[in-house]
Amino acid sequence: MDNLLSMEHLTTNEIYELIEIASGIKNGSFKPHNYEDKFVANLFFENSTRTKSSFLVAEQKLGLKLIDFETSTSSVQKGESLYDTCKTLEQVGADVLVIRHSDTTYYNDLNSLKLPIINAGDGSGQHPTQSLLDLMTIYEEYETFKDLNILICGDIKNSRVARSNFQSLTALGANVMFSSPKAWRDDTLEAPYVDIDKVIEDIDIVMLLRVQHERHGDEETMNFENQNYHKNFGLTKARYNRLKSSAIVMHPAPVNRGVEIDDCLVEAEKSRIFKQMENGMYTRMAVIEYILQTKEAAINEIAN
């Protein structure tokens, strides 16, 4: 694996390997390499708390040196292109780039770079490290993906999490369903749309999505009603009580409490929302380890 751009680019074997490495780092059975001679740059062109901070912690635990970069103080403010920014960082010695950008498939313009890229989210496209941490969390719970019934609820059309998880979970043998307002459906993803109340008792995992107002039009945002959405598509206390005893609740966060999920359920017994955040750091350590070791192996092969 030279880069991590989307879940479509990963084989199921690579997914399982990454989960195994992340789990091994978490339980102490896998010792990653120390990369104190390597440099990383985090290019976040969209706001982020969980993804950015967990990448930062992962990188520091691996010994990587951080190249300081903030869009607000960079030459991006002078009109510099993403390619030129990345090429500059490559030339000054970066060994890996972590990029979040509002443009879907921004990475297609970076093919000529000679350093690895980790996609930390591209527009409404993909969020592969979020998908991997979700898969790790599910695997910790069930030790399989085959035949799990998974309901993804919410803003499917604008969610890179929904797209990444649909592709990966389907490839791993899970049964994925969507529940969404008609305006937020994505017909390019071949999963059935269902009524949440008709399936809530049969699902193993309910995965809630943040309502992404920043990707909606002004009129749509103005007409949005929190209570109405929560009643029709959110995880209410009544729906939570109908879940199987073995079912779990997930959300990529940030959480709009009282909208996608009732406030009192965010840390309920079945919730794995904060465990997902914990697993994010281990997953991102595993991705960096995997990519840098792949690069090291390629260099050694050329040298020999």
Short mmCIF file of C-alpha atoms in Angstrom, two decimals:
data_model
loop_
_atom_site.label_atom_id
_atom_site.label_comp_id
_atom_site.label_asym_id
_atom_site.label_seq_id
_atom_site.Cartn_x
_atom_site.Cartn_y
_atom_site.Cartn_z
CA MET A 1 0.00 0.00 0.00
CA ASP A 2 1.79 3.12 -1.27
CA ASN A 3 -0.97 5.60 -0.35
CA LEU A 4 -4.31 5.52 1.43
CA LEU A 5 -6.73 7.44 -0.77
CA SER A 6 -10.02 5.53 -0.60
CA MET A 7 -11.42 2.26 0.69
CA GLU A 8 -11.89 1.16 -2.93
CA HIS A 9 -8.12 0.94 -3.25
CA LEU A 10 -7.74 -1.50 -0.34
CA THR A 11 -8.07 -5.26 -0.65
CA THR A 12 -9.90 -7.16 2.07
CA ASN A 13 -6.55 -8.69 3.07
CA GLU A 14 -5.07 -5.21 3.53
CA ILE A 15 -8.07 -4.18 5.64
CA TYR A 16 -7.61 -7.17 7.93
CA GLU A 17 -3.86 -6.52 8.14
CA LEU A 18 -4.43 -2.92 9.18
CA ILE A 19 -6.99 -3.96 11.80
CA GLU A 20 -4.53 -6.56 13.12
CA ILE A 21 -1.70 -4.01 13.35
CA ALA A 22 -3.92 -1.41 15.05
CA SER A 23 -5.24 -3.98 17.52
CA GLY A 24 -1.69 -5.21 18.17
CA ILE A 25 -0.49 -1.69 18.93
CA LYS A 26 -3.47 -1.22 21.24
CA ASN A 27 -2.92 -4.43 23.23
CA GLY A 28 0.88 -4.26 23.14
CA SER A 29 1.50 -7.34 20.99
CA PHE A 30 2.80 -5.30 18.03
CA LYS A 31 5.67 -2.85 18.39
CA PRO A 32 5.78 -0.28 15.57
CA HIS A 33 9.03 1.14 14.26
CA ASN A 34 10.44 4.45 15.44
CA TYR A 35 10.46 7.10 12.73
CA GLU A 36 12.46 9.83 14.42
CA ASP A 37 14.31 10.46 11.14
CA LYS A 38 11.06 10.99 9.19
CA PHE A 39 8.95 14.12 8.64
CA VAL A 40 5.19 14.46 8.25
CA ALA A 41 2.99 17.39 7.25
CA ASN A 42 -0.72 17.60 8.08
CA LEU A 43 -2.58 19.70 5.54
CA PHE A 44 -6.08 20.33 6.87
CA PHE A 45 -8.05 22.62 4.58
CA GLU A 46 -11.27 21.82 6.47
CA ASN A 47 -11.91 22.05 10.21
CA SER A 48 -11.27 18.95 12.27
CA THR A 49 -10.92 17.90 15.90
CA ARG A 50 -10.88 14.09 16.10
CA THR A 51 -9.09 13.30 12.84
CA LYS A 52 -6.42 15.98 13.14
CA SER A 53 -5.67 15.45 16.83
CA SER A 54 -5.55 11.66 16.54
CA PHE A 55 -3.17 11.91 13.57
CA LEU A 56 -0.99 14.25 15.63
CA VAL A 57 -0.86 11.86 18.58
CA ALA A 58 -0.30 8.85 16.28
CA GLU A 59 2.58 10.62 14.53
CA GLN A 60 4.25 11.64 17.79
CA LYS A 61 3.92 8.14 19.23
CA LEU A 62 5.72 6.88 16.10
CA GLY A 63 8.49 9.44 16.60
CA LEU A 64 7.74 11.44 13.44
CA LYS A 65 8.83 15.07 13.27
CA LEU A 66 6.04 17.48 12.39
CA ILE A 67 6.42 20.11 9.66
CA ASP A 68 4.37 23.05 10.84
CA PHE A 69 1.56 23.90 8.40
CA GLU A 70 -1.55 26.03 8.85
CA THR A 71 -3.63 27.08 5.86
CA SER A 72 -4.33 30.50 7.42
CA THR A 73 -0.62 31.41 7.46
CA SER A 74 0.55 29.54 4.36
CA SER A 75 0.96 30.61 0.73
CA VAL A 76 -2.47 29.11 0.07
CA GLN A 77 -3.70 32.58 1.13
CA LYS A 78 -1.69 33.98 -1.80
CA GLY A 79 -3.33 31.65 -4.31
CA GLU A 80 -0.88 28.73 -4.24
CA SER A 81 -2.38 25.51 -5.64
CA LEU A 82 -2.68 22.32 -3.63
CA TYR A 83 -0.20 20.64 -5.96
CA ASP A 84 2.40 23.38 -5.52
CA THR A 85 1.96 23.31 -1.74
CA CYS A 86 2.47 19.53 -1.66
CA LYS A 87 5.40 19.70 -4.10
CA THR A 88 7.06 22.31 -1.89
CA LEU A 89 6.71 20.10 1.19
CA GLU A 90 8.08 17.15 -0.78
CA GLN A 91 11.14 19.20 -1.77
CA VAL A 92 11.88 20.39 1.77
CA GLY A 93 11.93 16.82 3.05
CA ALA A 94 8.45 15.60 4.01
CA ASP A 95 8.20 11.80 3.99
CA VAL A 96 4.40 11.58 4.16
CA LEU A 97 1.46 13.97 3.74
CA VAL A 98 -1.87 13.77 5.55
CA ILE A 99 -4.46 15.83 3.66
CA ARG A 100 -8.06 16.87 4.29
CA HIS A 101 -9.61 18.95 1.53
CA SER A 102 -13.06 20.14 0.50
CA ASP A 103 -12.56 18.98 -3.11
CA THR A 104 -13.72 15.44 -3.79
CA THR A 105 -10.87 13.29 -5.19
CA TYR A 106 -8.39 16.15 -4.78
CA TYR A 107 -5.67 13.49 -4.84
CA ASN A 108 -6.14 12.87 -8.58
CA ASP A 109 -4.10 16.03 -9.18
CA LEU A 110 -1.20 14.77 -7.04
CA ASN A 111 -0.26 11.63 -8.97
CA SER A 112 3.24 12.85 -9.82
CA LEU A 113 4.31 13.31 -6.20
CA LYS A 114 6.91 10.85 -4.98
CA LEU A 115 5.83 10.70 -1.34
CA PRO A 116 2.88 8.87 0.23
CA ILE A 117 -0.48 10.59 0.75
CA ILE A 118 -3.00 9.66 3.43
CA ASN A 119 -6.48 10.98 2.70
CA ALA A 120 -7.99 12.46 5.86
CA GLY A 121 -11.23 13.27 4.04
CA ASP A 122 -12.06 14.62 0.59
CA GLY A 123 -15.26 16.61 0.18
CA SER A 124 -18.20 14.22 -0.07
CA GLY A 125 -15.93 11.45 -1.35
CA GLN A 126 -14.01 9.25 1.06
CA HIS A 127 -12.73 9.13 4.63
CA PRO A 128 -10.68 5.91 4.70
CA THR A 129 -9.11 6.21 8.17
CA GLN A 130 -12.56 6.84 9.67
CA SER A 131 -13.82 3.72 7.92
CA LEU A 132 -10.86 1.70 9.20
CA LEU A 133 -11.39 2.80 12.80
CA ASP A 134 -15.08 1.94 12.45
CA LEU A 135 -14.12 -1.51 11.14
CA MET A 136 -11.69 -2.00 14.02
CA THR A 137 -14.43 -1.09 16.50
CA ILE A 138 -16.89 -3.50 14.87
CA TYR A 139 -14.31 -6.29 14.72
CA GLU A 140 -13.50 -5.88 18.42
CA GLU A 141 -17.18 -6.43 19.11
CA TYR A 142 -18.09 -9.28 16.75
CA GLU A 143 -14.78 -10.73 15.41
CA THR A 144 -16.43 -10.89 11.99
CA PHE A 145 -18.25 -8.74 9.45
CA LYS A 146 -20.04 -11.50 7.57
CA ASP A 147 -23.83 -11.25 7.67
CA LEU A 148 -23.91 -8.37 10.17
CA ASN A 149 -26.95 -6.16 9.58
CA ILE A 150 -25.81 -2.55 9.56
CA LEU A 151 -28.07 0.49 9.28
CA ILE A 152 -26.45 3.79 8.29
CA CYS A 153 -28.78 6.69 9.07
CA GLY A 154 -28.75 10.28 7.92
CA ASP A 155 -27.07 12.50 5.36
CA ILE A 156 -25.95 9.75 2.95
CA LYS A 157 -25.52 12.05 -0.04
CA ASN A 158 -22.98 14.33 1.61
CA SER A 159 -21.23 11.81 3.85
CA ARG A 160 -17.79 10.50 2.92
CA VAL A 161 -18.14 8.19 5.95
CA ALA A 162 -21.25 6.58 4.47
CA ARG A 163 -19.55 6.01 1.12
CA SER A 164 -16.34 4.58 2.62
CA ASN A 165 -18.16 2.32 5.06
CA PHE A 166 -20.66 1.07 2.50
CA GLN A 167 -17.85 -0.01 0.19
CA SER A 168 -15.70 -1.62 2.87
CA LEU A 169 -18.45 -3.32 4.85
CA THR A 170 -20.11 -4.72 1.73
CA ALA A 171 -16.77 -6.09 0.53
CA LEU A 172 -16.31 -7.75 3.94
CA GLY A 173 -19.69 -9.50 3.78
CA ALA A 174 -21.96 -7.27 5.86
CA ASN A 175 -25.52 -6.35 4.92
CA VAL A 176 -25.70 -2.55 4.69
CA MET A 177 -28.95 -0.57 4.67
CA PHE A 178 -29.60 3.18 4.57
CA SER A 179 -32.23 5.36 6.19
CA SER A 180 -32.36 8.94 4.99
CA PRO A 181 -34.61 11.83 3.95
CA LYS A 182 -35.22 11.61 0.19
CA ALA A 183 -33.22 14.76 -0.49
CA TRP A 184 -30.13 13.21 1.09
CA ARG A 185 -30.16 9.86 -0.69
CA ASP A 186 -27.28 8.76 -2.89
CA ASP A 187 -28.51 6.47 -5.64
CA THR A 188 -24.95 5.70 -6.79
CA LEU A 189 -24.59 3.44 -3.74
CA GLU A 190 -26.50 0.21 -4.24
CA ALA A 191 -27.92 -0.32 -0.78
CA PRO A 192 -31.63 -0.49 0.07
CA TYR A 193 -33.30 2.46 1.79
CA VAL A 194 -35.47 1.33 4.67
CA ASP A 195 -37.76 2.71 7.35
CA ILE A 196 -35.72 2.80 10.55
CA ASP A 197 -38.69 1.68 12.65
CA LYS A 198 -39.22 -1.42 10.52
CA VAL A 199 -35.66 -2.74 10.98
CA ILE A 200 -34.49 -1.36 14.32
CA GLU A 201 -35.08 -4.65 16.17
CA ASP A 202 -33.12 -6.72 13.64
CA ILE A 203 -29.93 -4.72 13.15
CA ASP A 204 -26.58 -5.36 14.78
CA ILE A 205 -25.14 -1.89 14.31
CA VAL A 206 -26.85 1.47 13.92
CA MET A 207 -24.40 3.99 12.50
CA LEU A 208 -25.59 7.57 12.73
CA LEU A 209 -24.25 10.37 10.52
CA ARG A 210 -23.85 14.05 11.29
CA VAL A 211 -26.20 16.40 9.46
CA GLN A 212 -23.73 18.28 7.25
CA HIS A 213 -25.25 21.75 7.03
CA GLU A 214 -22.04 23.15 5.52
CA ARG A 215 -22.72 21.09 2.37
CA HIS A 216 -26.40 22.10 2.12
CA GLY A 217 -27.90 25.15 0.47
CA ASP A 218 -29.00 28.12 2.58
CA GLU A 219 -32.70 27.43 2.01
CA GLU A 220 -32.36 23.77 2.98
CA THR A 221 -30.49 24.72 6.17
CA MET A 222 -33.05 27.40 7.08
CA ASN A 223 -35.95 24.93 6.67
CA PHE A 224 -34.27 22.18 8.68
CA GLU A 225 -35.98 21.34 11.98
CA ASN A 226 -33.94 19.50 14.60
CA GLN A 227 -36.90 17.97 16.39
CA ASN A 228 -38.57 16.77 13.20
CA TYR A 229 -35.35 15.13 11.96
CA HIS A 230 -34.74 13.48 15.34
CA LYS A 231 -38.27 12.11 15.39
CA ASN A 232 -38.07 10.61 11.88
CA PHE A 233 -34.43 9.58 11.45
CA GLY A 234 -32.61 9.96 14.78
CA LEU A 235 -31.88 7.43 17.49
CA THR A 236 -34.51 8.24 20.08
CA LYS A 237 -34.72 6.59 23.48
CA ALA A 238 -37.68 4.53 22.25
CA ARG A 239 -35.69 3.19 19.28
CA TYR A 240 -32.66 2.53 21.46
CA ASN A 241 -34.79 0.38 23.78
CA ARG A 242 -35.89 -1.74 20.80
CA LEU A 243 -32.32 -2.64 19.80
CA LYS A 244 -31.05 -6.17 20.34
CA SER A 245 -29.04 -6.66 23.53
CA SER A 246 -25.95 -7.34 21.41
CA ALA A 247 -26.41 -4.32 19.12
CA ILE A 248 -24.07 -1.32 19.19
CA VAL A 249 -24.44 2.36 18.33
CA MET A 250 -21.82 4.27 16.33
CA HIS A 251 -21.32 7.85 15.12
CA PRO A 252 -18.22 9.38 13.43
CA ALA A 253 -18.75 12.67 15.35
CA PRO A 254 -18.96 15.54 15.92
CA VAL A 255 -22.37 14.68 17.34
CA ASN A 256 -25.34 17.00 17.12
CA ARG A 257 -26.92 15.90 20.39
CA GLY A 258 -30.69 15.73 20.24
CA VAL A 259 -30.60 15.62 16.43
CA GLU A 260 -28.92 12.42 15.20
CA ILE A 261 -29.03 10.86 18.67
CA ASP A 262 -30.70 11.63 21.96
CA ASP A 263 -28.30 13.40 24.32
CA CYS A 264 -28.57 10.72 27.00
CA LEU A 265 -27.60 7.96 24.54
CA VAL A 266 -24.19 9.30 23.47
CA GLU A 267 -22.55 7.44 26.39
CA ALA A 268 -25.21 4.75 26.86
CA GLU A 269 -24.26 1.10 27.38
CA LYS A 270 -24.58 0.18 23.71
CA SER A 271 -22.75 3.28 22.48
CA ARG A 272 -19.24 2.86 21.05
CA ILE A 273 -18.86 6.51 19.99
CA PHE A 274 -15.95 7.33 22.30
CA LYS A 275 -14.32 3.95 21.69
CA GLN A 276 -14.30 4.85 17.99
CA MET A 277 -12.31 7.97 18.86
CA GLU A 278 -9.82 5.94 20.90
CA ASN A 279 -9.43 3.41 18.09
CA GLY A 280 -8.83 6.25 15.63
CA MET A 281 -5.38 6.94 17.05
CA TYR A 282 -4.34 3.26 16.87
CA THR A 283 -5.74 2.94 13.35
CA ARG A 284 -3.82 5.97 12.15
CA MET A 285 -0.63 4.64 13.73
CA ALA A 286 -1.21 1.39 11.82
CA VAL A 287 -1.78 3.18 8.51
CA ILE A 288 1.40 5.27 8.84
CA GLU A 289 3.41 2.20 9.89
CA TYR A 290 2.08 0.16 6.96
CA ILE A 291 2.75 2.88 4.39
CA LEU A 292 6.23 3.80 5.60
CA GLN A 293 7.26 0.16 5.78
CA THR A 294 5.96 -0.37 2.24
CA LYS A 295 8.03 2.59 1.11
CA GLU A 296 11.11 1.31 2.98
CA ALA A 297 10.75 -2.13 1.38
CA ALA A 298 10.50 -0.56 -2.08
CA ILE A 299 13.65 1.50 -1.51
CA ASN A 300 15.57 -1.55 -0.28
CA GLU A 301 14.45 -3.57 -3.29
CA ILE A 302 15.73 -0.90 -5.67
CA ALA A 303 19.02 -0.67 -3.77
CA ASN A 304 19.55 -4.43 -4.02
#
